PDB file of C-alpha atoms in Angstrom:
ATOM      1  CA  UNK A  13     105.491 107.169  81.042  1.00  0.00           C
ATOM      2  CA  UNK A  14     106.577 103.540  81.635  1.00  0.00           C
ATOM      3  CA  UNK A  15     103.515 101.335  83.846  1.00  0.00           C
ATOM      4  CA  UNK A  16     104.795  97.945  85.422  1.00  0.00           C
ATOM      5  CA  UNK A  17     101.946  95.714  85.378  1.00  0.00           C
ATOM      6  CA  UNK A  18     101.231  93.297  87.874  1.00  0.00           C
ATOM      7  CA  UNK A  19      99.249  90.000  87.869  1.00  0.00           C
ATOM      8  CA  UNK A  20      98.111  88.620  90.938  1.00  0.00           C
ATOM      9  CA  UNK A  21      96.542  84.959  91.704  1.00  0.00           C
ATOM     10  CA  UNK A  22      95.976  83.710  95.317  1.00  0.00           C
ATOM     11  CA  UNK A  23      97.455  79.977  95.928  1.00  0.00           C
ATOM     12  CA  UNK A  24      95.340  77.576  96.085  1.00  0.00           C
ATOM     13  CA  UNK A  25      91.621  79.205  96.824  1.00  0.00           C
ATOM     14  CA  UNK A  26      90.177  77.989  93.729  1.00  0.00           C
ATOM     15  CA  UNK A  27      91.042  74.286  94.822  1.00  0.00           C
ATOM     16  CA  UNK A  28      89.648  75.526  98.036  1.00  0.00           C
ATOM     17  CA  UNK A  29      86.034  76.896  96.601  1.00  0.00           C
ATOM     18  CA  UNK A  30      86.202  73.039  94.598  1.00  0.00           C
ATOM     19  CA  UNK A  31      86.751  71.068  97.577  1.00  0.00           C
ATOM     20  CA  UNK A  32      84.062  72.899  99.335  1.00  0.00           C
ATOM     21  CA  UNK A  33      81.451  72.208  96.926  1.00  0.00           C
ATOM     22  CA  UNK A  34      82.003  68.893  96.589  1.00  0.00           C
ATOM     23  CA  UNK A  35      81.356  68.767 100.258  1.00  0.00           C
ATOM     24  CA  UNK A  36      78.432  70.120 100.035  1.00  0.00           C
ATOM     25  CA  UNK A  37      79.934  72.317 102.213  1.00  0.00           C
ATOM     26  CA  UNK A  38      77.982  75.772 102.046  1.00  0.00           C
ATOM     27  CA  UNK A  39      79.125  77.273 105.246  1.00  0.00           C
ATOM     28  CA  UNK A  40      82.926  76.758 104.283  1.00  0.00           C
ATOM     29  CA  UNK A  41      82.272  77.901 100.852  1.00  0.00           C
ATOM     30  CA  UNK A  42      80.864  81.302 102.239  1.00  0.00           C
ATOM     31  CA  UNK A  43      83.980  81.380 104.069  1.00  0.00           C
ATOM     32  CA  UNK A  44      86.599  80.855 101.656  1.00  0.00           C
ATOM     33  CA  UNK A  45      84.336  83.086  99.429  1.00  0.00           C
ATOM     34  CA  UNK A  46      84.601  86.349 102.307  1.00  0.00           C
ATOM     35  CA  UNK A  47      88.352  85.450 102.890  1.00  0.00           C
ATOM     36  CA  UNK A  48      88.623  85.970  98.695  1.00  0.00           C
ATOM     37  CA  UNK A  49      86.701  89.123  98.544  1.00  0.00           C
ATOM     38  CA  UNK A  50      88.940  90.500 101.553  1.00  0.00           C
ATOM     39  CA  UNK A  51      91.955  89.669  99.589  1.00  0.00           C
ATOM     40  CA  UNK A  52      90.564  91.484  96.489  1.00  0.00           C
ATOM     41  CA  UNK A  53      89.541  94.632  99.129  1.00  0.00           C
ATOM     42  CA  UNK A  54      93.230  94.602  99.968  1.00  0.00           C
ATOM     43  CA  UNK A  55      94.571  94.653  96.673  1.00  0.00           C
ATOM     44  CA  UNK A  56      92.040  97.029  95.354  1.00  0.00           C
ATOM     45  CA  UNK A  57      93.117  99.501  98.613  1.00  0.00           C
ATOM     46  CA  UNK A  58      96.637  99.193  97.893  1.00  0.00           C
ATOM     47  CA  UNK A  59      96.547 100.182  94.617  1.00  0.00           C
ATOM     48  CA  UNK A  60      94.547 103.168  94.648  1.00  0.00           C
ATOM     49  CA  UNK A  61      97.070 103.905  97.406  1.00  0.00           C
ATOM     50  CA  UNK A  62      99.817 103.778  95.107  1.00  0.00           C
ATOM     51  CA  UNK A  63      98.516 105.738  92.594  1.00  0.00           C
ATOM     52  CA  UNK A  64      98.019 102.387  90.335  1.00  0.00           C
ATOM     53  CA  UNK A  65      94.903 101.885  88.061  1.00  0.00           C
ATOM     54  CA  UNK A  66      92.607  98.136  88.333  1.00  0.00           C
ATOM     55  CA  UNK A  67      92.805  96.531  84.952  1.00  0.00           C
ATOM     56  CA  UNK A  68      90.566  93.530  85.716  1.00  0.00           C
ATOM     57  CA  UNK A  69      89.552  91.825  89.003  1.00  0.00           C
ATOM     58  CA  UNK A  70      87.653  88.533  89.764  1.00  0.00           C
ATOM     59  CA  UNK A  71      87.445  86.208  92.704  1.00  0.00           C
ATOM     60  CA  UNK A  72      91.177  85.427  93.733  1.00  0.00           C
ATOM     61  CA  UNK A  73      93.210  86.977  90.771  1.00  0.00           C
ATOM     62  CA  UNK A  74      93.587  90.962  89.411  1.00  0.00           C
ATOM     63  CA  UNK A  75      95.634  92.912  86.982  1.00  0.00           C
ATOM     64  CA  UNK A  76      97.013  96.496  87.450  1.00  0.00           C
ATOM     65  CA  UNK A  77      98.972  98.958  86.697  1.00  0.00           C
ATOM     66  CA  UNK A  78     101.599 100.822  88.864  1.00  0.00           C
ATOM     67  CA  UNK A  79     104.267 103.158  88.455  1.00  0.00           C
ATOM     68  CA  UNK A  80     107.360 101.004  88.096  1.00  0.00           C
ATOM     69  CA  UNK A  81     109.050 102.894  91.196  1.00  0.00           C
ATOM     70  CA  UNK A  82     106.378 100.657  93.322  1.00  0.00           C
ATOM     71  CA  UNK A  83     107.935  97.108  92.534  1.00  0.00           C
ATOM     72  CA  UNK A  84     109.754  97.606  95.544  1.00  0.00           C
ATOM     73  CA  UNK A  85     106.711  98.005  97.853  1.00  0.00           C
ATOM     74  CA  UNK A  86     105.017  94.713  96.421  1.00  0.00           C
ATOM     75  CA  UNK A  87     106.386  92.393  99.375  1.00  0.00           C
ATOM     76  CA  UNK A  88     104.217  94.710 101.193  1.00  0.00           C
ATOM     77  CA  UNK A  89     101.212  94.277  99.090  1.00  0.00           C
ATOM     78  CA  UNK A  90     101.996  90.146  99.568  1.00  0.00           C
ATOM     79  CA  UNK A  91     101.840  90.084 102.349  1.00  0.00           C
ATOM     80  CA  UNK A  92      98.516  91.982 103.157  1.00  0.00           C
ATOM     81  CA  UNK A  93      96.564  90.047 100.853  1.00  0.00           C
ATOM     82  CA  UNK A  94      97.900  86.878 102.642  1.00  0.00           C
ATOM     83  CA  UNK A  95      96.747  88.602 106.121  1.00  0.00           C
ATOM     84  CA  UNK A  96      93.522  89.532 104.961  1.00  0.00           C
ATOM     85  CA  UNK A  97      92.350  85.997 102.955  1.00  0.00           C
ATOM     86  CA  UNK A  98      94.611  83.551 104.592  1.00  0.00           C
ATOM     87  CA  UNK A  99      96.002  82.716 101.288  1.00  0.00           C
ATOM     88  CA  UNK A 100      99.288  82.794 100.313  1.00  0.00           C
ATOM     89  CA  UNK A 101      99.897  84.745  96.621  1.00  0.00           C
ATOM     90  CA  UNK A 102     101.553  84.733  93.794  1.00  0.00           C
ATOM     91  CA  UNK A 103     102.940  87.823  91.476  1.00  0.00           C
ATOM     92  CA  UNK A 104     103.819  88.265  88.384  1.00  0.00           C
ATOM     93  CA  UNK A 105     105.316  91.659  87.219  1.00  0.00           C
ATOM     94  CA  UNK A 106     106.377  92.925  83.673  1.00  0.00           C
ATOM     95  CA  UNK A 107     106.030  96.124  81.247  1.00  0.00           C
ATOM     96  CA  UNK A 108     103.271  94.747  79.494  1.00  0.00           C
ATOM     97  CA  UNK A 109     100.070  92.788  80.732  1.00  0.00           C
ATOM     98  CA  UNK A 110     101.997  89.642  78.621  1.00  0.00           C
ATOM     99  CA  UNK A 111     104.754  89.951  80.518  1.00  0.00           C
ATOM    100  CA  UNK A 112     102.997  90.012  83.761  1.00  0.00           C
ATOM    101  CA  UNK A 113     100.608  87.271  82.600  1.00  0.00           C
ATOM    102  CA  UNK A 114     103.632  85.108  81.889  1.00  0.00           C
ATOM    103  CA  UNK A 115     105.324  85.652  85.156  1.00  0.00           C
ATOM    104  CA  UNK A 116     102.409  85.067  86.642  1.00  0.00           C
ATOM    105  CA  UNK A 117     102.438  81.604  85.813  1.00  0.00           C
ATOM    106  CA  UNK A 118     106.045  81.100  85.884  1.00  0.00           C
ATOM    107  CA  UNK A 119     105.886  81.902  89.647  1.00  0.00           C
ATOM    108  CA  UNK A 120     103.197  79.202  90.052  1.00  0.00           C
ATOM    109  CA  UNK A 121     104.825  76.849  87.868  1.00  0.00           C
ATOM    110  CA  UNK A 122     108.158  77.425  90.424  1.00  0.00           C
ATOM    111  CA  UNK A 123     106.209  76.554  93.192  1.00  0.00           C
ATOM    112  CA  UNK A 124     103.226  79.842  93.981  1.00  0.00           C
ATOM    113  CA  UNK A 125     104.126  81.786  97.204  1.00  0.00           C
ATOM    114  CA  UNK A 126     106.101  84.175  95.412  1.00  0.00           C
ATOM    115  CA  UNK A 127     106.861  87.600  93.207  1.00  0.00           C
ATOM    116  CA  UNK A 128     108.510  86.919  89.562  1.00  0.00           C
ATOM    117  CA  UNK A 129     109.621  89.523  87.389  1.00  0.00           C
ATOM    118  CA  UNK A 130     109.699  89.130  83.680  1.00  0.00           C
ATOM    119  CA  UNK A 131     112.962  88.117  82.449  1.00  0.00           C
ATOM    120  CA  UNK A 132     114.295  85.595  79.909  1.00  0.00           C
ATOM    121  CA  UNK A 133     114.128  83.239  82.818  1.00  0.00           C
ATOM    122  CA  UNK A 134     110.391  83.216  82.565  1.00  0.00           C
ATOM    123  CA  UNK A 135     110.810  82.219  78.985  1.00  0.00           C
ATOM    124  CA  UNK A 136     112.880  79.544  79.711  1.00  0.00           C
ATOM    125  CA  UNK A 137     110.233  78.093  82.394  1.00  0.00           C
ATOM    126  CA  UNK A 138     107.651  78.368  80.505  1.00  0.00           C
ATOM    127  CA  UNK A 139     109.633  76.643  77.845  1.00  0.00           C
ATOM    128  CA  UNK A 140     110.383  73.919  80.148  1.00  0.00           C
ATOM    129  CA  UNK A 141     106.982  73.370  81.298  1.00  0.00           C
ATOM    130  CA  UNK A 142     105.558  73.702  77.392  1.00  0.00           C
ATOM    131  CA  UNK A 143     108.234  70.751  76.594  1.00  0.00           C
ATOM    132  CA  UNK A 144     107.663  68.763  79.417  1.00  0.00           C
ATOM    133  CA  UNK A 145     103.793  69.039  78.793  1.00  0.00           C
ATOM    134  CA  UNK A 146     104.108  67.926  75.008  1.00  0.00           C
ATOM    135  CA  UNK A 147     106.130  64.727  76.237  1.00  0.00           C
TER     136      UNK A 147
END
């Protein structure tokens, strides 16, 4: 049976957790730190909820696997992580953890906030931003 794996990342919160400790800032960094864990909760709820399986999890990111029928139901999963942490998210979907890995960052390299699915278009960013990189 096919899996779609998904790769999540949460905009932003690791710049977040920096600017807070070079602040000095414990009391925001406990904050941003319960706001990251709630997002996690909420993707961890979801999908046992949808039948999915937790590859790996850690701070602001996660990988798992879902039945491909549930891509359609991943707006949904956006946007309770972004009610729960305050973050806004990014997804990357694809039938292997590669895929999703590279869609991933071809949705943050296109500007976060958003769900890619792997396609030769992801190639071509990721292309784009290897070339551009090497220049």
């Amino acid at each position: 049976m096919n899996k779609l794996y998904v790769a999540i990342d949460g905009d932003n919160a690791g710049q977040q957790v920096g600017t807070a400790v070079l602040k000095d800032d414990a009391q925001l960094l406990n904050q941003i730190s319960s706001k990251i864990k709630q997002g996690g909760q909420t993707v961890r709820d979801w999908v046992s909820a949808n039948g999915g399986t937790m590859i790996s999890e850690g701070g602001d990111e996660a990988n798992f696997m879902v039945d491909p029928s549930k891509r359609d139901r991943l707006p949904e999963l956006k946007g309770m992580y972004e009610k729960a942490s305050g973050f806004t998210v990014t997804l990357g979907t694809g039938l292997s953890l590669s895929q999703a890995g590279k869609s991933l960052m071809a949705g943050k390299l296109s500007g976060k906030n958003t769900i890619m699915n792997y396609d030769d278009h992801v190639e071509d960013i990721l292309s784009q931003a290897h070339s551009e990189s090497m220049s």
